[in-house]
Coordinates of C-alpha atoms and ligand atoms in Angstrom, one line a residue:
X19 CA -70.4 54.9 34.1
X20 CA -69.8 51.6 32.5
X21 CA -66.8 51.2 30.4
X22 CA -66.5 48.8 27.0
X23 CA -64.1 47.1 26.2
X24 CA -63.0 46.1 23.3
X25 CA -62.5 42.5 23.9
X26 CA -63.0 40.3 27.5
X27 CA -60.9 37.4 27.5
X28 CA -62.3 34.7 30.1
X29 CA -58.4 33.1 31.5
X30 CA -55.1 34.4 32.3
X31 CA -52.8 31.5 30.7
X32 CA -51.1 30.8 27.8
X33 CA -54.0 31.5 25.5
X34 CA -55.5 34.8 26.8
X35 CA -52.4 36.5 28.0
X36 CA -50.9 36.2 24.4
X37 CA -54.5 37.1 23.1
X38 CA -54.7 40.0 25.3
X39 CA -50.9 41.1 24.6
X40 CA -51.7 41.3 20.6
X41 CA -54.7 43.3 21.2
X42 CA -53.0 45.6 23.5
X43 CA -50.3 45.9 21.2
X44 CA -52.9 46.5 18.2
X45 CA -54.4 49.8 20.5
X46 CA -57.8 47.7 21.6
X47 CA -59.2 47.8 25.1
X48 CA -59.2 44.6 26.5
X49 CA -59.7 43.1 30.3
X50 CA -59.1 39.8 31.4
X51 CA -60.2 37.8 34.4
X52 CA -58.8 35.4 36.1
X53 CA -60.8 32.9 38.8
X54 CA -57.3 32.0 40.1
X55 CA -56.1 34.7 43.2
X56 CA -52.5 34.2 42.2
X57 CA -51.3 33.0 38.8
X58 CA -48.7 31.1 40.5
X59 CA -51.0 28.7 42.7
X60 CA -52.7 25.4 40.8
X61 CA -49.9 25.1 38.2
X62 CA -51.8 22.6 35.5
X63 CA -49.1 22.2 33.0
X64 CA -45.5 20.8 33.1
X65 CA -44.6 23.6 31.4
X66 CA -42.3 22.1 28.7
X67 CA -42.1 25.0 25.9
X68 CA -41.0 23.1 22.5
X69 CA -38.6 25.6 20.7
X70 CA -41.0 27.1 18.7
X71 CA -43.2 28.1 21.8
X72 CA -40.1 29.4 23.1
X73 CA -39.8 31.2 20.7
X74 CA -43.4 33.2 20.6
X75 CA -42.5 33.5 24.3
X76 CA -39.2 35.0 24.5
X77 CA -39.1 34.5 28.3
X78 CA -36.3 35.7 30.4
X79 CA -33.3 33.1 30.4
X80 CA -33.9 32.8 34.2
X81 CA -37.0 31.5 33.9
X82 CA -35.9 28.3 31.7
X83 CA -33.3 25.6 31.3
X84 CA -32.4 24.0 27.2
X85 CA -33.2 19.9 27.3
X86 CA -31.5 18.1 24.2
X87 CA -31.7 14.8 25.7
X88 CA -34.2 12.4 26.5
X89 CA -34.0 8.8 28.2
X90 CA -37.1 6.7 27.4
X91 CA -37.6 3.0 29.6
X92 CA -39.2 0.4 29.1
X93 CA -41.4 -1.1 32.0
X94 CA -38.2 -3.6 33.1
X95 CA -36.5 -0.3 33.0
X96 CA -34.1 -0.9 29.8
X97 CA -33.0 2.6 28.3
X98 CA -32.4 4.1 24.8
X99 CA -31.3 7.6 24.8
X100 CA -32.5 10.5 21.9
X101 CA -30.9 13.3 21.6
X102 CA -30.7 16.7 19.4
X103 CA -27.6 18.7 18.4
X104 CA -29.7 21.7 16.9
X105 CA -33.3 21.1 18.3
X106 CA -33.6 21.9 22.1
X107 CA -36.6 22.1 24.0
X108 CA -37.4 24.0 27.2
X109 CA -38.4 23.2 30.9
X110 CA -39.2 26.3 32.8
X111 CA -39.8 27.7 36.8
X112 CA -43.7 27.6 35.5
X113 CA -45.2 29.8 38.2
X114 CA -42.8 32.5 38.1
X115 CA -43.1 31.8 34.2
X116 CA -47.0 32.9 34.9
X117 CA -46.6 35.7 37.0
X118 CA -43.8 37.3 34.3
X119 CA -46.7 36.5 32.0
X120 CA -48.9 38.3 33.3
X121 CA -46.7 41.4 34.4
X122 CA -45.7 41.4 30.4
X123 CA -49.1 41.7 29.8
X124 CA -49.8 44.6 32.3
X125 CA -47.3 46.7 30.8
X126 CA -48.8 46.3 27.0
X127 CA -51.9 48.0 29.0
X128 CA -54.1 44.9 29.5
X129 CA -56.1 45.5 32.3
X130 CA -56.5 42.1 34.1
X131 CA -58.5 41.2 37.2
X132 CA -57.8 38.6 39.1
X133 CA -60.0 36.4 41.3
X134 CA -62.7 37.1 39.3
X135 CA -64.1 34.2 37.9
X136 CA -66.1 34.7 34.0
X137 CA -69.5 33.4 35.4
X138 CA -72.4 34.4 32.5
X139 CA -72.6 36.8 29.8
X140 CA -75.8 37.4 27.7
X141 CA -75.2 39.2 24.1
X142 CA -77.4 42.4 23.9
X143 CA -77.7 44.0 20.4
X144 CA -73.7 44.1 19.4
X145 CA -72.4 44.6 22.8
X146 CA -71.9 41.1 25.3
X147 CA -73.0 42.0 29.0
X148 CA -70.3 39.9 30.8
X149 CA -70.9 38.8 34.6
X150 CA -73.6 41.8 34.7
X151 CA -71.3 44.7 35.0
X152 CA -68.8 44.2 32.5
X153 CA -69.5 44.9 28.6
X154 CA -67.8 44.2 25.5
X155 CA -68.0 43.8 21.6
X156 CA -65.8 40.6 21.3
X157 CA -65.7 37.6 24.4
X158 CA -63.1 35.0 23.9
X159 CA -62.7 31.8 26.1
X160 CA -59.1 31.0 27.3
X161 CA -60.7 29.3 30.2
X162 CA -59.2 25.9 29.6
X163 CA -60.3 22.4 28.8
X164 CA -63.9 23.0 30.8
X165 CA -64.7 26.1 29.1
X166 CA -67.2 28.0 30.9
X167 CA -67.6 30.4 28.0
X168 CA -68.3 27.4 26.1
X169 CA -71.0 26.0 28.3
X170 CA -73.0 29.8 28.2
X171 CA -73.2 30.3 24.7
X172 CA -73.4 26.7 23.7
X173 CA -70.2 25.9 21.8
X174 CA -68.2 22.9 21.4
X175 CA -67.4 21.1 24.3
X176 CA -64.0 18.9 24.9
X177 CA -65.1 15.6 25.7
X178 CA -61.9 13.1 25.4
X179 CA -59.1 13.8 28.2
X180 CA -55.4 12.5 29.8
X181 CA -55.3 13.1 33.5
X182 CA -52.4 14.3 34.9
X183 CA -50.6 14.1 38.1
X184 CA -47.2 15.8 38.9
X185 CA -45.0 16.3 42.0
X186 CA -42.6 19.2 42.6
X187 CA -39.5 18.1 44.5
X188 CA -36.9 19.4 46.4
X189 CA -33.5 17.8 47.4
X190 CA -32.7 15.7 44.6
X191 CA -29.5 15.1 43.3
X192 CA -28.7 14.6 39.4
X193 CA -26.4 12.8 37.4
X194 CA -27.5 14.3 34.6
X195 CA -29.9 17.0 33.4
X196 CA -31.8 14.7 30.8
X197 CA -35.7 14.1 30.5
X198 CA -36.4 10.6 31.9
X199 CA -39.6 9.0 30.5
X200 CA -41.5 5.9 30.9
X201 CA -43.3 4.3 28.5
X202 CA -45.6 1.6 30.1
X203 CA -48.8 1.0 28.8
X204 CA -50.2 0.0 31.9
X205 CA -49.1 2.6 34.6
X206 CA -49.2 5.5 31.9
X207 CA -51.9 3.6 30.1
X208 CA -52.6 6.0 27.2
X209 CA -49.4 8.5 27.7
X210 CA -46.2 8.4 29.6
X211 CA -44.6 8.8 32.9
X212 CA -41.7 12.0 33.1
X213 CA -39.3 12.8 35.4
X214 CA -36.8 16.0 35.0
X215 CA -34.5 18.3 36.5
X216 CA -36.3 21.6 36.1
X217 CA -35.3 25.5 37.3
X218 CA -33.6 26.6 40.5
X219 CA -33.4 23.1 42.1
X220 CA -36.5 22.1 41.6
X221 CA -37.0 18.0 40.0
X222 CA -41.1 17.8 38.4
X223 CA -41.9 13.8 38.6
X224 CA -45.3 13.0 36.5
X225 CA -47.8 10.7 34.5
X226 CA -50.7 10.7 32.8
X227 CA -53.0 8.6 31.7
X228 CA -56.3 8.2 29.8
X229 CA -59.6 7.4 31.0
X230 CA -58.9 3.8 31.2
X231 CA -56.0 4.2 34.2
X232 CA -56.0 6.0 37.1
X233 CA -52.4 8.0 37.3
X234 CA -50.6 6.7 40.3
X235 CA -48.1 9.3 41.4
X236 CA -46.6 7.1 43.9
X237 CA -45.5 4.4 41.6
X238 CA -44.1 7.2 39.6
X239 CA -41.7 8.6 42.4
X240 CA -40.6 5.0 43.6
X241 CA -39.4 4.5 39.9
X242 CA -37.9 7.8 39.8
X243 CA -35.7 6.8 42.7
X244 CA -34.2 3.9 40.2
X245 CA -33.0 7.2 38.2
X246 CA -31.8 9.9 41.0
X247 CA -30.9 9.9 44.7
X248 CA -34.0 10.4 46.6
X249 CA -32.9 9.9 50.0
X250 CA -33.5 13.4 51.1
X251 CA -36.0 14.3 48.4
X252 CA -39.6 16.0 49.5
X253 CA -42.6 17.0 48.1
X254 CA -42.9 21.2 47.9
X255 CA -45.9 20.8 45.4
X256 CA -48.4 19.7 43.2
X257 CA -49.8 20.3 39.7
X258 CA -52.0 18.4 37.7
X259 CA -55.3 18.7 35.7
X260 CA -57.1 17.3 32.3
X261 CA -55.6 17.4 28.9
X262 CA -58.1 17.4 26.3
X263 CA -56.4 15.1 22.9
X264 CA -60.0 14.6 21.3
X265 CA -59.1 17.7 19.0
X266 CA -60.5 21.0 18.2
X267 CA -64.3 21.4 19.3
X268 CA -67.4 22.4 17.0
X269 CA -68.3 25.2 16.6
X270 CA -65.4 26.8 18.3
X271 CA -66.9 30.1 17.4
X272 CA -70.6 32.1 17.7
X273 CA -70.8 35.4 16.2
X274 CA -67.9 37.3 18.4
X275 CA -67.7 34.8 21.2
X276 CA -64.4 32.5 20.2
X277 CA -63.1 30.0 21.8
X278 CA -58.8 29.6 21.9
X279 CA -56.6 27.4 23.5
X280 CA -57.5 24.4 25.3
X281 CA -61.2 25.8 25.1
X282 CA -61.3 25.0 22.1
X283 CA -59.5 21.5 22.1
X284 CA -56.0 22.5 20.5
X285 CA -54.1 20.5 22.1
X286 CA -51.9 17.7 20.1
X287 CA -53.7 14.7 20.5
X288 CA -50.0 12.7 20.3
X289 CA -47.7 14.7 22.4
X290 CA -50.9 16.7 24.7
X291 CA -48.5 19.6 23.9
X292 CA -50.9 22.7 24.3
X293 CA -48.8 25.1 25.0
X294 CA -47.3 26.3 21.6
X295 CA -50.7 26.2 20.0
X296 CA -52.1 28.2 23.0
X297 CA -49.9 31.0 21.8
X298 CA -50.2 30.7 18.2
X299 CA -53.4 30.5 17.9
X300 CA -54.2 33.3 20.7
X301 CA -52.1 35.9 18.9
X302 CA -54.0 34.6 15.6
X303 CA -57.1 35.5 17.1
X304 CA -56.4 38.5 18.6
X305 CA -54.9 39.5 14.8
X306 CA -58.7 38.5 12.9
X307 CA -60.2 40.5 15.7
X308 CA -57.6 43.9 15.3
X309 CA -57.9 43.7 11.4
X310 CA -61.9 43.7 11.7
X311 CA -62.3 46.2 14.3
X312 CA -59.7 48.3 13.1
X313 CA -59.1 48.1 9.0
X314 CA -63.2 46.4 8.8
X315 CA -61.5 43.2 7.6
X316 CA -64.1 40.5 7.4
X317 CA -65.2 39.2 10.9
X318 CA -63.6 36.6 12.3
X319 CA -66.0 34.1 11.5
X320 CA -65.0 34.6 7.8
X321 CA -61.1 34.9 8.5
X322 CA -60.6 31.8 10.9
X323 CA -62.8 29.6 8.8
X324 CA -60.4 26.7 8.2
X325 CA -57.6 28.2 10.3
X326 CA -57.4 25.9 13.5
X327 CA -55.9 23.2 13.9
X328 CA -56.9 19.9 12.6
X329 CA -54.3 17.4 13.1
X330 CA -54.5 15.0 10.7
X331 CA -52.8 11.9 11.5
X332 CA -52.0 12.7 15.4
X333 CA -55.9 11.7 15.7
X334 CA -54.7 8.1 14.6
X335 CA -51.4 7.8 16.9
X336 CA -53.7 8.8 19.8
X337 CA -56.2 6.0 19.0
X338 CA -52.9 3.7 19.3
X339 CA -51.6 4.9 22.2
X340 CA -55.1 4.6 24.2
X341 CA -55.2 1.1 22.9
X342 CA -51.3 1.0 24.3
X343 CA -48.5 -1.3 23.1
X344 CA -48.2 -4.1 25.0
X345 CA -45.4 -3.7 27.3
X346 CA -44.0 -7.2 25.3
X347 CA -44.1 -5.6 22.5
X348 CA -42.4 -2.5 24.0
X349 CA -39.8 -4.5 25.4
X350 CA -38.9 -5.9 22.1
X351 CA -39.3 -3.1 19.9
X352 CA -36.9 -0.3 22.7
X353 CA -33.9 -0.7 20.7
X354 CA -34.8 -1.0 17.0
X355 CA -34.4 2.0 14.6
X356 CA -37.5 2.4 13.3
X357 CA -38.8 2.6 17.1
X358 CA -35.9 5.3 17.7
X359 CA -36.8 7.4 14.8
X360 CA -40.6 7.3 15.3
X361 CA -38.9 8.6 19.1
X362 CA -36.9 11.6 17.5
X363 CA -39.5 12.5 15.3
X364 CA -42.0 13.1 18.6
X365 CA -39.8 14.9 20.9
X366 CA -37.5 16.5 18.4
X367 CA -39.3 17.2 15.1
X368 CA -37.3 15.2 13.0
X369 CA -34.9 18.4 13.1
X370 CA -32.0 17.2 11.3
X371 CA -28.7 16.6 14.1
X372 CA -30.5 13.7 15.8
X373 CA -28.5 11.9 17.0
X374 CA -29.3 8.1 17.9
X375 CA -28.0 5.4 20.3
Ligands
LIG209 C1 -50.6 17.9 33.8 C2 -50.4 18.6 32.5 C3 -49.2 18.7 32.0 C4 -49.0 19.4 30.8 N1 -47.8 19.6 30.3 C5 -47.6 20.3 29.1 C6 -46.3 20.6 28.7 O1 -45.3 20.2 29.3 N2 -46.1 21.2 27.5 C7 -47.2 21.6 26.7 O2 -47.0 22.2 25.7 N3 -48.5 21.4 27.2 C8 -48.7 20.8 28.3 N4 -49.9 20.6 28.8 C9 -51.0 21.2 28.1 C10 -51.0 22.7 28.3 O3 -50.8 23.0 29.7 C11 -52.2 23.4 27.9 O4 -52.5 23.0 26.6 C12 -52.1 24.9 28.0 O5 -51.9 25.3 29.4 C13 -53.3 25.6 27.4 O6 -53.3 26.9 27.7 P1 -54.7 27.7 27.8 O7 -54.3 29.2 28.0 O8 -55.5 27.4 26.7 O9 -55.5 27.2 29.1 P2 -55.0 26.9 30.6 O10 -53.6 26.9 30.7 O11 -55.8 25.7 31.0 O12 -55.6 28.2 31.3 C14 -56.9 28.5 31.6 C15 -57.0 29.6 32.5 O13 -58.3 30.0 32.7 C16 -58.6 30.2 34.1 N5 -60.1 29.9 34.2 C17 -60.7 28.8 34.2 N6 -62.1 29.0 34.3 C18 -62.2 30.3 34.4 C19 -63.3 31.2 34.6 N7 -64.6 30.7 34.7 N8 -63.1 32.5 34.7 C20 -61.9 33.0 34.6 N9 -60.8 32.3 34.5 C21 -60.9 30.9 34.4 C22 -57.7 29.1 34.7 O14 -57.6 29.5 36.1 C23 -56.5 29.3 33.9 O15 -55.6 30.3 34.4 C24 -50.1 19.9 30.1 C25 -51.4 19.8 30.6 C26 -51.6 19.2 31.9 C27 -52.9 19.1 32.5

């Protein structure tokens, strides 16, 4: 006998675990798959969860360690420090972050199946037959920045992306537990280069860059060893992947097939933080969807109109920071206030308590 579900959700991540949790919670049927074997393998995110991410989250303090400061170089490696008193962000162990996920999600009653990659789905009457054998009345796409669910029924595809390139590492020592960044327009042509102590010993070196640059890990780590001792450091592994800044896709949506998350393009095109709107915006979802199949609220389509994101100005910043401030210029600028504000207002919100050196 074939069982419906309520909703499929094509991706066990950010988006369609907290899709899947709200529905779950809300008493509707709903199965995710996963292409990936093991949530914990192919990492593709940093995992830095700003506060209010955190705070959707609410993962177990194991799984995280508070970052309130942030060193930011210049190419000829001159510092200025930012730093919060009351706004703290998060960098977490991201696998096991996955896996709690996902566990989390198990005991709301999600059904998820791993290593089952969404391949097609055809819409029959008001029921969508998912990879032949699967059927269901509402199919979202949480199936990141190359959507398949958006290639099969035609929606908007992302088409401007970062790359990026990270390193796991092992035997570093610290002097301090701050977020190291470097802001180079030509090595992070488009974005920045990271380095950071992260959960349970563990040091994440990164960069990213846009179309124009390839990300060159290497030069990443030798400048990382300017910051920390290195000498018995090694590689334990990899992440990295696309981050689509080009904004939210049209049409996101086609009658109950919906795209969330980095599907759909939410990622910030400033700060390619996805994460946050990932959650949001998959618990928003799975909300529209409850309220219509449960109270006949008005579909979706109707109660989403105008609700994504749009990002306003962060589409500008991102044209300016793919053209890239000449490293001259950066050098100059490293120390002046306004350059120092513009800083705290990226990485801490503007909360007030900023503190500035
Ligand atoms: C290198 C890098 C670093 C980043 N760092 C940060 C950061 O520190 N903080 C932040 O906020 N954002 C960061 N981002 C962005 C952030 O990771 C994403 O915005 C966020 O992961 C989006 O979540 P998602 O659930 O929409 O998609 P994803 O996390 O991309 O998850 C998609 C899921 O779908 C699965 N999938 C794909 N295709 C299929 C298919 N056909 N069938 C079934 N499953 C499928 C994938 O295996 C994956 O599990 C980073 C991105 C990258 C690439």
């Amino acid at each position: 006998m074939n069982t419906t579900h309520d909703v499929i959700i094509a991706g066990a991540s950010f988006a369609g675990i907290t899709c899947a949790r709200t529905l779950a919670k809300r008493g509707l049927r709903v199965c995710v798959l996963e292409r990936k074997e093991n949530v914990r393998h192919s990492i593709h995110t940093t995992g830095i969860l700003v506060h209010e991410a955190y705070d959707l989250l609410k993962p177990p303090e194991y799984l995280v360690r508070k970052i309130r400061s942030v060193k930011l170089y210049s190419p000829s490696m001159k510092h200025v420090d930012v730093s919060s008193t009351d706004y703290t962000f998060y960098v977490t162990d991201t696998p096991a972050l996955m896996e709690w996920m996902v566990a989390e999600a198990k005991k709301d009653g999600v059904e998820i199946r791993l290593n089952t990659p969404f391949e097609k789905a055809e819409q029959a009457d008001d029921t969508i037959r998912v990879n032949d054998s699967l059927f269901c009345h509402f199919l979202i796409g949480a199936d990141g920045a190359r959507s398949r669910v958006a290639e099969q029924f035609g929606l908007g595809k992302n088409t401007q992306f970062l790359t990026g390139v990270e390193v796991e590492m092992s035997g570093i020592t610290h002097r301090d537990d701050a977020l190291y960044c470097l802001l180079d327009s030509i090595t992070a042509r488009g974005y920045i280069g990271w380095a950071f102590p992260t959960v349970g010993g563990i040091t994440q070196i990164g960069i990213a860059c846009n179309d124009k640059a390839k990300p060159e890990i290497k030069v990443m780590m030798d400048l990382a060893a300017q910051w920390f001792d290195m000498k018995d450091a090694h590689i334990v592994a990899r992440r990295g992947g696309l981050i689509p800044v080009g904004g939210v896709v049209t049409p996101f949506m086609k009658d109950n097939v919906i795209l969330v998350g980095d599907a759909a393009g939410m990622v910030s095109p400033l700060t390619a933080g996805g994460i946050h709107t990932a959650l949001h915006y998959g618990a928003m979802v799975a909300e529209k969807i409850a309220d219509h199949v449960l109270s006949h609220a008005p579909h979706p389509s109707v109660s989403l109109r105008g609700l994504y994101p749009k990002f306003g100005y962060k589409h500008v910043l991102r044209i300016i920071m793919d053209i890239g401030i000449p490293n001259a210029i950066m050098e100059m600028t490293l120390f002046s206030n306004w350059f120092k504000r513009l800083a705290s207002f990226v990485f801490f919100s503007r909360k007030s308590g900023t503190v500035l050196r």
